[in-house]
PDB file of C-alpha atoms in Angstrom:
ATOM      1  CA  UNK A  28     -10.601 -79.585  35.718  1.00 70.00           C
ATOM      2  CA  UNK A  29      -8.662 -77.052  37.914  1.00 94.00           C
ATOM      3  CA  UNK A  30      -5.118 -79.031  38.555  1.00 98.00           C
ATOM      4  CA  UNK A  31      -3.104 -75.840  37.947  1.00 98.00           C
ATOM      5  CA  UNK A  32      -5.896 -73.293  38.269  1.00 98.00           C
ATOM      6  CA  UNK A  33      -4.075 -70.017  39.010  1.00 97.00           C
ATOM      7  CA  UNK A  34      -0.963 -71.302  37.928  1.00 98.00           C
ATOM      8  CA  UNK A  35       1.505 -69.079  35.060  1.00 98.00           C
ATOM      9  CA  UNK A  36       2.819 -71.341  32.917  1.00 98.00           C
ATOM     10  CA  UNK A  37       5.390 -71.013  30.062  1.00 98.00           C
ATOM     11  CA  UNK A  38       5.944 -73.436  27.041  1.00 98.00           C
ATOM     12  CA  UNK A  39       8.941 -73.319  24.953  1.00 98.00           C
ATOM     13  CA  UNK A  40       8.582 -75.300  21.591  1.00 98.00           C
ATOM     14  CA  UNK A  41       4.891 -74.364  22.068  1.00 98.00           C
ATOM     15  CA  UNK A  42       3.741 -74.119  18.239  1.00 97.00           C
ATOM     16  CA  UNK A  43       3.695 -77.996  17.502  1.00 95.00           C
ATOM     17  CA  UNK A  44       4.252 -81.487  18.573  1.00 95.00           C
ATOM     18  CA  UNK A  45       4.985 -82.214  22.290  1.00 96.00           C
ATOM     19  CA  UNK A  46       4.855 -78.680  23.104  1.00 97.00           C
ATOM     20  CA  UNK A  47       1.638 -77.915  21.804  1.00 97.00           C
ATOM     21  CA  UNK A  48       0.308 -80.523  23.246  1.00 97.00           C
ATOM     22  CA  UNK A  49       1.315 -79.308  27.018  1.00 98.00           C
ATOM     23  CA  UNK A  50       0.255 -76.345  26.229  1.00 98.00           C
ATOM     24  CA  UNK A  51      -3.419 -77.105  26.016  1.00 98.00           C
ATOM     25  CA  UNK A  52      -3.113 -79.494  28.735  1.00 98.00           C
ATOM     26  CA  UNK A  53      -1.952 -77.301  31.210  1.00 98.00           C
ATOM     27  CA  UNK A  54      -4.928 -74.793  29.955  1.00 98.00           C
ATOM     28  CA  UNK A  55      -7.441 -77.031  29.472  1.00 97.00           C
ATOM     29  CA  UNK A  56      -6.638 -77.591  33.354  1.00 98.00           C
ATOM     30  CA  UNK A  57      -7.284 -73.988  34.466  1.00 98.00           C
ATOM     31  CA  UNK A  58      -2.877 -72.651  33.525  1.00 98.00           C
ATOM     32  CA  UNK A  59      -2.666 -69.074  32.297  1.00 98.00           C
ATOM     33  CA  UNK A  60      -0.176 -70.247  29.641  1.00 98.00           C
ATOM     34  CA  UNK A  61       2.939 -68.515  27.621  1.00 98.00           C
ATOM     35  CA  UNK A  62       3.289 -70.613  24.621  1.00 98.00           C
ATOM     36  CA  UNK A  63       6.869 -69.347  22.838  1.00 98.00           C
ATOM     37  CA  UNK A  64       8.433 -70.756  19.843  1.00 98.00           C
ATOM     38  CA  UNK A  65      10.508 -69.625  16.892  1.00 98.00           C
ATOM     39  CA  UNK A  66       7.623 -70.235  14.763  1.00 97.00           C
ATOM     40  CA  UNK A  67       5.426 -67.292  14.939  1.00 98.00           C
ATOM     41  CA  UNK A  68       2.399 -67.248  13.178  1.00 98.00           C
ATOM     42  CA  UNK A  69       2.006 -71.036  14.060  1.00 97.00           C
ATOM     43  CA  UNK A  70       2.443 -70.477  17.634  1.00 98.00           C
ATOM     44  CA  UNK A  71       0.239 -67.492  17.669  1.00 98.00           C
ATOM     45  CA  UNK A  72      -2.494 -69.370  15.867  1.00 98.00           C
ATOM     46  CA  UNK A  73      -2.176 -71.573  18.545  1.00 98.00           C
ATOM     47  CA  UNK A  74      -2.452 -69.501  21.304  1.00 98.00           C
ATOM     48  CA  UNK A  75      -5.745 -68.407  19.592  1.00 98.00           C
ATOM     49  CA  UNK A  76      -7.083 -71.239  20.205  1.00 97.00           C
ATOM     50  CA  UNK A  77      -6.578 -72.053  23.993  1.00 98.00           C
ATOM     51  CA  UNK A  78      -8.137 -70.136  27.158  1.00 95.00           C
ATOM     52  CA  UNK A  79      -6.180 -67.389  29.093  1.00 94.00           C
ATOM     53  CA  UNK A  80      -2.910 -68.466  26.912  1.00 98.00           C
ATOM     54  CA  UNK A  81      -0.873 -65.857  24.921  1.00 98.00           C
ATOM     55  CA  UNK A  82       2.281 -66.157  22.563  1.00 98.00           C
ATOM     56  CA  UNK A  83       5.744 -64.748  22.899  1.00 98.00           C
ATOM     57  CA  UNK A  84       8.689 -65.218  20.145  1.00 98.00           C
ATOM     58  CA  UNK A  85      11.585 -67.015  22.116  1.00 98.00           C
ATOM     59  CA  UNK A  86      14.895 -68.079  20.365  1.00 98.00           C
ATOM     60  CA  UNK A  87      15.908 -69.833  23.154  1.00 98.00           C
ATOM     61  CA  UNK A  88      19.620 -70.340  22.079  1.00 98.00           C
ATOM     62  CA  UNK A  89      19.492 -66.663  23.314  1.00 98.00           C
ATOM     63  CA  UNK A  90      20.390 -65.812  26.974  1.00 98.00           C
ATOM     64  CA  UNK A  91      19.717 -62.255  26.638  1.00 98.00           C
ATOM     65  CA  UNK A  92      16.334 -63.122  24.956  1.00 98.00           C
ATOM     66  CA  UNK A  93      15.453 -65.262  27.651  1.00 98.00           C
ATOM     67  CA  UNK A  94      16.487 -62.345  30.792  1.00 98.00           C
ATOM     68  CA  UNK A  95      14.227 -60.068  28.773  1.00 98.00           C
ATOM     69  CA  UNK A  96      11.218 -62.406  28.911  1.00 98.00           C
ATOM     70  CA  UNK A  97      11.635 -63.214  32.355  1.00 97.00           C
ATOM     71  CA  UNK A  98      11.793 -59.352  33.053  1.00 96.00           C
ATOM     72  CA  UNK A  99       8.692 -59.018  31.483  1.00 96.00           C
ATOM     73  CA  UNK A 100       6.570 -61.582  33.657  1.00 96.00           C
ATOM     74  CA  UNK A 101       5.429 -60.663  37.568  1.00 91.00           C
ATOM     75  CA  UNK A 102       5.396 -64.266  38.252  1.00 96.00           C
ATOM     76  CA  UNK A 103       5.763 -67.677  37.107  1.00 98.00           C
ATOM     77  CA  UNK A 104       5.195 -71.089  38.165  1.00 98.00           C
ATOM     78  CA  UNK A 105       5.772 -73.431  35.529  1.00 98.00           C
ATOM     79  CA  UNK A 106       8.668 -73.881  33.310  1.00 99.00           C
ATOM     80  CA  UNK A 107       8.169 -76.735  30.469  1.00 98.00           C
ATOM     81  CA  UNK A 108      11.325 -76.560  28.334  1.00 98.00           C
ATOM     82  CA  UNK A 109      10.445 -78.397  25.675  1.00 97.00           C
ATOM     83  CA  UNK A 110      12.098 -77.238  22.187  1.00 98.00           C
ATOM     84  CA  UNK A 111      14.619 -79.215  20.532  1.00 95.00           C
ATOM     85  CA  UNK A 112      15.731 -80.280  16.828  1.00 94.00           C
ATOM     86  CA  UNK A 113      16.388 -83.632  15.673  1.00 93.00           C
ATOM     87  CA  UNK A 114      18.866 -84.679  12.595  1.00 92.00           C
ATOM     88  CA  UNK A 115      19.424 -88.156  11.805  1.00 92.00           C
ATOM     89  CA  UNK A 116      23.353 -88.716  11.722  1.00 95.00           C
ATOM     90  CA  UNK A 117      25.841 -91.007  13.604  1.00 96.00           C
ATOM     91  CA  UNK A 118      29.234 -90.045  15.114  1.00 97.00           C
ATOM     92  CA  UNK A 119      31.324 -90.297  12.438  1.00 98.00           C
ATOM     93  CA  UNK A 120      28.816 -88.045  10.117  1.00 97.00           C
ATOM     94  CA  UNK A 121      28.065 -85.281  12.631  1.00 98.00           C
ATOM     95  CA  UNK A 122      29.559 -82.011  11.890  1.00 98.00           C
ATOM     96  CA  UNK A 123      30.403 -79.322  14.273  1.00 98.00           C
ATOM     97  CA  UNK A 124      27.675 -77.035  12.836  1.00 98.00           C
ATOM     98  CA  UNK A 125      25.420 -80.758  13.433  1.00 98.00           C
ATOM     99  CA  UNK A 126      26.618 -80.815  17.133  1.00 98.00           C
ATOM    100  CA  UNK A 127      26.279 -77.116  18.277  1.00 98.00           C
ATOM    101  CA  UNK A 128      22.600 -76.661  16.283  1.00 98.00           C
ATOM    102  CA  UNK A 129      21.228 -79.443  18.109  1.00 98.00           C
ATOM    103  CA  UNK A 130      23.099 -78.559  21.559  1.00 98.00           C
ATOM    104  CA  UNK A 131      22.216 -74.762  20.764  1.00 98.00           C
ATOM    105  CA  UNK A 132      18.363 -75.771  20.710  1.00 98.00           C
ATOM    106  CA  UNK A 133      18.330 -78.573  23.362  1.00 98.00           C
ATOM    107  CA  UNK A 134      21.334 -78.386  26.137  1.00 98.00           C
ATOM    108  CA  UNK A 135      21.274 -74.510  25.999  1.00 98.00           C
ATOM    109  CA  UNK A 136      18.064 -73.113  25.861  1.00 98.00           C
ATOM    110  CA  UNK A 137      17.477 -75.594  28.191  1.00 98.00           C
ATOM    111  CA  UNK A 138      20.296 -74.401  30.824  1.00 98.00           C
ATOM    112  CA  UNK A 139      18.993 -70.506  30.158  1.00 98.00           C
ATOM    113  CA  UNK A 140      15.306 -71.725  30.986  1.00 98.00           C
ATOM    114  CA  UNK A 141      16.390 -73.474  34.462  1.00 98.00           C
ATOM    115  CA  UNK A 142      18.605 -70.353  35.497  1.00 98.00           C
ATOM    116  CA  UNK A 143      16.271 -67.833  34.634  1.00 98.00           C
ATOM    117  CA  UNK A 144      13.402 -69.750  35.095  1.00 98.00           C
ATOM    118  CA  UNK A 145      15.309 -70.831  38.965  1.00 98.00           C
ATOM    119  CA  UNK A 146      15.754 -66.883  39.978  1.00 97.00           C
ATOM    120  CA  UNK A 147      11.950 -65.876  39.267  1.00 97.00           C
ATOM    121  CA  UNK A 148      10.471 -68.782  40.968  1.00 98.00           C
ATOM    122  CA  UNK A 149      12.513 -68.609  43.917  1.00 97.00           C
ATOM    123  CA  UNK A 150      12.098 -65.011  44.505  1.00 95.00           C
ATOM    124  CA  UNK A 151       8.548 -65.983  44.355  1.00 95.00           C
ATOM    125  CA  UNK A 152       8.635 -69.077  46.716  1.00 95.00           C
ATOM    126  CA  UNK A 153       8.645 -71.704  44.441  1.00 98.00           C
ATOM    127  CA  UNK A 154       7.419 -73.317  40.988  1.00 98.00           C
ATOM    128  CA  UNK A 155       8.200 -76.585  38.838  1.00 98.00           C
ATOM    129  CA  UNK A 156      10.789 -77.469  35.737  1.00 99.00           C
ATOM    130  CA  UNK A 157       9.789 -80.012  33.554  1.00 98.00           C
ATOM    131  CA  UNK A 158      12.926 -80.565  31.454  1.00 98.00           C
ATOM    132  CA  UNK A 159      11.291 -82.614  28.207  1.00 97.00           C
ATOM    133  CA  UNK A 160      13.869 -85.356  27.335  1.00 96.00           C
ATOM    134  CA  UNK A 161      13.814 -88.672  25.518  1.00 95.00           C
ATOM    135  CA  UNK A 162      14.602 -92.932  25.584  1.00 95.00           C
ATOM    136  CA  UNK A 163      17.463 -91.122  23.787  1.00 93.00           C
ATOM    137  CA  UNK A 164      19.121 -90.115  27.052  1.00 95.00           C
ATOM    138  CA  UNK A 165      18.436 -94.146  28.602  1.00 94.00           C
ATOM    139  CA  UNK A 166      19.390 -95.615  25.283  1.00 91.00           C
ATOM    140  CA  UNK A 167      21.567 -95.800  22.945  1.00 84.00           C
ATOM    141  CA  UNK A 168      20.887 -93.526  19.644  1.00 87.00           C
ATOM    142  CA  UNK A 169      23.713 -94.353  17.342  1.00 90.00           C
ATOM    143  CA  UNK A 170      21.944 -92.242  14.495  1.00 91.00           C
ATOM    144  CA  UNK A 171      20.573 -89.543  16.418  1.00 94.00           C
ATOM    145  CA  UNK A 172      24.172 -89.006  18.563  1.00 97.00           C
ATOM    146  CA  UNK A 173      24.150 -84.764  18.886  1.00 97.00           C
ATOM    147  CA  UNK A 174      20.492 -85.307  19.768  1.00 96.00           C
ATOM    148  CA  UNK A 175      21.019 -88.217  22.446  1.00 96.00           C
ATOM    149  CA  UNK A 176      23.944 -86.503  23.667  1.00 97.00           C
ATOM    150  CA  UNK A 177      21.809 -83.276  24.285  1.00 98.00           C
ATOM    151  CA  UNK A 178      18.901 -84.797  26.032  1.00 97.00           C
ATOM    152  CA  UNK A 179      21.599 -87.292  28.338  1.00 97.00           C
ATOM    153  CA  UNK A 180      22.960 -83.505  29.336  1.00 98.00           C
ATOM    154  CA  UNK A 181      19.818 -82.201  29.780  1.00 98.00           C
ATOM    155  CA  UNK A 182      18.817 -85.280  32.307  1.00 98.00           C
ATOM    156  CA  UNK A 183      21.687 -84.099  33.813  1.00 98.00           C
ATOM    157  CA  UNK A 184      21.279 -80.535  34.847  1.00 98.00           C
ATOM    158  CA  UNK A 185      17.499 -81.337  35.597  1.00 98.00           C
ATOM    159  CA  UNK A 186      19.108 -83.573  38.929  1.00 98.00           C
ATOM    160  CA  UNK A 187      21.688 -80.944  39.526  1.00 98.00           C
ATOM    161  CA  UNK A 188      19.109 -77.793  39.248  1.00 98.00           C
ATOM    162  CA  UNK A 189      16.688 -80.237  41.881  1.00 98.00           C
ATOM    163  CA  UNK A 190      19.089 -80.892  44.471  1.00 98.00           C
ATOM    164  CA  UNK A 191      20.209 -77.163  44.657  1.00 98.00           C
ATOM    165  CA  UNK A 192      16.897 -75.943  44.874  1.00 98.00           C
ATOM    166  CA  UNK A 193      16.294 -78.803  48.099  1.00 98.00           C
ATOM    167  CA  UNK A 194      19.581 -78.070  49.130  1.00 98.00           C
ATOM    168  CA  UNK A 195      18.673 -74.037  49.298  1.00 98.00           C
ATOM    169  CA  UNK A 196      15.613 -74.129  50.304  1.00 97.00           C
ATOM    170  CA  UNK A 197      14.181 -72.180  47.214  1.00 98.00           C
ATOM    171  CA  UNK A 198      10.874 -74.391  46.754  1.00 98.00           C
ATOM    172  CA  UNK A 199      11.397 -75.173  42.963  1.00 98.00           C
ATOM    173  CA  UNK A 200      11.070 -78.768  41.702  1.00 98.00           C
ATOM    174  CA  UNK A 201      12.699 -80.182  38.548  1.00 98.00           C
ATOM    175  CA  UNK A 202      11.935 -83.612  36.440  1.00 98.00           C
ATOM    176  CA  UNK A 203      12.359 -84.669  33.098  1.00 98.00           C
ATOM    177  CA  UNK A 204       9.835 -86.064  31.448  1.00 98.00           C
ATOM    178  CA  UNK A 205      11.731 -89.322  28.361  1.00 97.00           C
ATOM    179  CA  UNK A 206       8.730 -89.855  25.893  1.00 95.00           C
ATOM    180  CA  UNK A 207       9.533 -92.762  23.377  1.00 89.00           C
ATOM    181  CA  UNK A 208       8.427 -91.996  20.205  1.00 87.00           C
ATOM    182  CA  UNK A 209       5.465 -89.848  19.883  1.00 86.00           C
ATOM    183  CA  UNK A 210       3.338 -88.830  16.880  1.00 79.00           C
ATOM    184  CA  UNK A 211       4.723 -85.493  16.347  1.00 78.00           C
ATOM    185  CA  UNK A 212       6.110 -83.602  13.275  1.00 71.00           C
ATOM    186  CA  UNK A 213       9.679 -83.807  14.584  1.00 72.00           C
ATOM    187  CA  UNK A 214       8.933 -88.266  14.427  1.00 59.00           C
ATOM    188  CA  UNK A 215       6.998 -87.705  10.680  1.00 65.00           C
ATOM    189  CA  UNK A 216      10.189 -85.501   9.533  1.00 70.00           C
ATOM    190  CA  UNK A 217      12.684 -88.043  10.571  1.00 61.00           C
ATOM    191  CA  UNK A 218      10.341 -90.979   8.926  1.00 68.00           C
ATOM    192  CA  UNK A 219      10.314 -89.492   5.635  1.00 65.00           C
ATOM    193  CA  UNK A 220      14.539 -89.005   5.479  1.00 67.00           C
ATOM    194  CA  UNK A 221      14.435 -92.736   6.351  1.00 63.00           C
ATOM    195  CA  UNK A 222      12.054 -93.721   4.116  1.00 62.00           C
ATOM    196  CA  UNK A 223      13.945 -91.848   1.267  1.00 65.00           C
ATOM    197  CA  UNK A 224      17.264 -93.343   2.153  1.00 64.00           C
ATOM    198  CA  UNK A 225      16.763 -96.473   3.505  1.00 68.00           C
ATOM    199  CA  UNK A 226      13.019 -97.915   2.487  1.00 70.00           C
ATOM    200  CA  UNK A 227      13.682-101.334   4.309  1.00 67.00           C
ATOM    201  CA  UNK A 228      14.420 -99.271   7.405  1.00 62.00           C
ATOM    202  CA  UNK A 229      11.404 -97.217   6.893  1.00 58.00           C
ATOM    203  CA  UNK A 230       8.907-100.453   6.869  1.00 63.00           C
ATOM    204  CA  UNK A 231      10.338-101.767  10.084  1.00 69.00           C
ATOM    205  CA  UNK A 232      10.088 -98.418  11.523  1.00 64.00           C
ATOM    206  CA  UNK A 233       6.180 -98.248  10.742  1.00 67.00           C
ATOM    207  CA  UNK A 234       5.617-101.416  12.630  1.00 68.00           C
ATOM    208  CA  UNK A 235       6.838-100.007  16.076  1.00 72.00           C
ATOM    209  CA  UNK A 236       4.912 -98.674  19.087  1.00 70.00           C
ATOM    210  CA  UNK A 237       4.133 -94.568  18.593  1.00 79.00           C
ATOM    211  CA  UNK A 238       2.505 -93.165  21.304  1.00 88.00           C
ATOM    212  CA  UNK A 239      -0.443 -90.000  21.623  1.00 93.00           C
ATOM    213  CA  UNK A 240       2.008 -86.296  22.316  1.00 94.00           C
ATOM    214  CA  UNK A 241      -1.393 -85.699  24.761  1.00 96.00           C
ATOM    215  CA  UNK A 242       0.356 -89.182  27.315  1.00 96.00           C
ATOM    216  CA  UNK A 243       3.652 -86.942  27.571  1.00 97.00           C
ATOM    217  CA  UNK A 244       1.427 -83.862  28.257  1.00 98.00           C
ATOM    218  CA  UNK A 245      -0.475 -85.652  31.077  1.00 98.00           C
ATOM    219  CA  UNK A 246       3.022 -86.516  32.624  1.00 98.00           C
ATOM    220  CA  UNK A 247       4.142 -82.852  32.534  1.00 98.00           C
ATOM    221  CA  UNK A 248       0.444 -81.889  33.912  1.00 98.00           C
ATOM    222  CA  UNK A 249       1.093 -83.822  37.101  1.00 98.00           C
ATOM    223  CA  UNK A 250       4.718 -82.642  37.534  1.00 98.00           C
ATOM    224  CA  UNK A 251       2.981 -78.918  37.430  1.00 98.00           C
ATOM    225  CA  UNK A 252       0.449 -79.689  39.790  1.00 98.00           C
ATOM    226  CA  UNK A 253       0.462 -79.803  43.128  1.00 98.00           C
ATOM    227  CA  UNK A 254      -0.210 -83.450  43.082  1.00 98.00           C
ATOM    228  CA  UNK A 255       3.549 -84.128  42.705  1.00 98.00           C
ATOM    229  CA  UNK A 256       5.034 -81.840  45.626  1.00 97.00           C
ATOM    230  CA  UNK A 257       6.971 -84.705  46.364  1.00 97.00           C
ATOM    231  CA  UNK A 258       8.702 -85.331  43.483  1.00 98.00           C
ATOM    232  CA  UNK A 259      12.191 -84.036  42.097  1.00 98.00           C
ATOM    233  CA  UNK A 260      14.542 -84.697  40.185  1.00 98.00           C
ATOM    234  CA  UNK A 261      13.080 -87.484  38.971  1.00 98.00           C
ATOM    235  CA  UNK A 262      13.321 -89.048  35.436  1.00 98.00           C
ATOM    236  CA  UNK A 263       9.577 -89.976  34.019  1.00 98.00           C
ATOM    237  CA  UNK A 264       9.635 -92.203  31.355  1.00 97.00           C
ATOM    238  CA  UNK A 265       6.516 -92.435  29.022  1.00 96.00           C
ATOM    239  CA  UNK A 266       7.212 -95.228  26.667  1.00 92.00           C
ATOM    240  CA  UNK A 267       4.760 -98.354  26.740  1.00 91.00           C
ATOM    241  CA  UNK A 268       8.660-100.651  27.951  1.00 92.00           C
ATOM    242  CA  UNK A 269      10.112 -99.748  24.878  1.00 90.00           C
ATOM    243  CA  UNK A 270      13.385 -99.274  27.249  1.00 92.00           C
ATOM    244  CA  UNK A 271      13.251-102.453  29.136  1.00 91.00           C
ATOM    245  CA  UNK A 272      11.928-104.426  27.027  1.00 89.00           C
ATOM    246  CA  UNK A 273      14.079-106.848  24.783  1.00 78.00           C
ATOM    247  CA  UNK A 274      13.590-106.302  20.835  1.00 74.00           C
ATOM    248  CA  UNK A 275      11.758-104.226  19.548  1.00 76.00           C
ATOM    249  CA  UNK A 276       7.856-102.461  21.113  1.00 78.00           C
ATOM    250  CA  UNK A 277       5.539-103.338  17.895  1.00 76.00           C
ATOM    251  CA  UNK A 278       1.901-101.311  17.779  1.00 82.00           C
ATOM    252  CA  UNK A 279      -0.922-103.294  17.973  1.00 70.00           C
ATOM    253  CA  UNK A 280      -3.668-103.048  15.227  1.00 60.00           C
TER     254      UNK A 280
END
């Protein structure tokens, strides 16, 4: 208990799946924890629930939402940017509304977290980023392509944002955390179009490797602790080999 006792942390995506799950993590572990989401009686019941954690609404596709929220804190020492939207399509089915949802959600709230985020920690003599990504960014995705192309951008500007902040001087370390896929609402969503659509799909699908959201949450936990003043702008992967691993990762009954 303890690992980022005294810390502030803030949690975007914060009212389910991966983000939930940091967010108890890093208060379970002594964080005094901002969960924000668009989602707001969810992510207020679940701020409820957790010690020293409150909830803010957050549309993070919003720079000017995001410069108010920072205004509003003294301090802060943890970013986790974690919301994002998933739709299944390929390529040649993505439409420009597809593309700039997905990239609204993912590549920029992402980019207005790390600058704003960047300035306040800084100014305060450090803190940690923990960009979530995905296998998406390390593989290829030909049905999830806005989504993939998103989380490869947001890899991306997590190295970019770490070597300014060595470069400078300003104390702040960045890392992206790629889960493979995790039991979350966003994975159950995207099972049930498949199983709809394509129920041959859907049964190979069910025999693959799905990890616990709390494995990604202990990843992020470490890059917000002290324990990992060493490391930035690194790329954590948390997928049981399912990227190096020829065929397919099956789950083990």
């Amino acid at each position: 208990m303890g690992r980022v006792a005294g810390k502030v942390a803030l949690v975007t995506g914060a009212a389910s799946g991966l983000g939930l799950a940091t967010a108890s993590r890093l208060a379970e572990e002594g964080a005094s924890v901002v969960l924000t989401d668009v989602a707001r009686e969810a992510g207020m019941a679940a701020a409820a629930q957790l010690p020293n954690a409150r909830f803010e609404y957050l549309d993070v596709t919003s720079e000017s939402a995001w410069e108010s929220l920072m205004q509003s804190m003294d301090s802060l020492d943890v970013l986790v940017n974690c919301a994002g939207v998933v739709e299944l399509a390929s390529i040649e089915h993505t439409t420009e509304a597809l593309w700039r949802k997905i990239n609204a959600v993912g590549t920029d709230g992402t980019f207005f977290g790390c600058k704003h985020a960047l300035a306040l920690m800084k100014a305060n003599g450090g803190g940690s980023i923990v960009n979530m990504c995905s296998t998406a960014s390390i593989q290829g995705g030909p049905n999830i392509f806005a989504y993939a192309a998103s989380k490869s951008a947001i890899r991306g500007m997590t190295k970019s944002v770490a070597c300014l902040s060595t470069q400078e001087g300003y104390g702040v370390r960045c890392n992206s955390v790629h889960p493979g896929n995790m039991q979350t609402p966003m994975l159950s969503r995207m099972s049930d179009v498949v199983k709809a659509h394509d129920p041959e799909a859907a049964a190979q699908m069910d025999r693959l490797w799905v990890g616990d959201p709390v494995d990604v949450a202990n990843m992020v936990l470490f890059l917000a602790s002290d324990e990992s003043r060493s490391v930035n702008g690194a790329a954590m992967v948390v997928d049981n080999t399912t990227t190096i691993t020829e065929g397919a990762v099956l789950k083990h009954e």
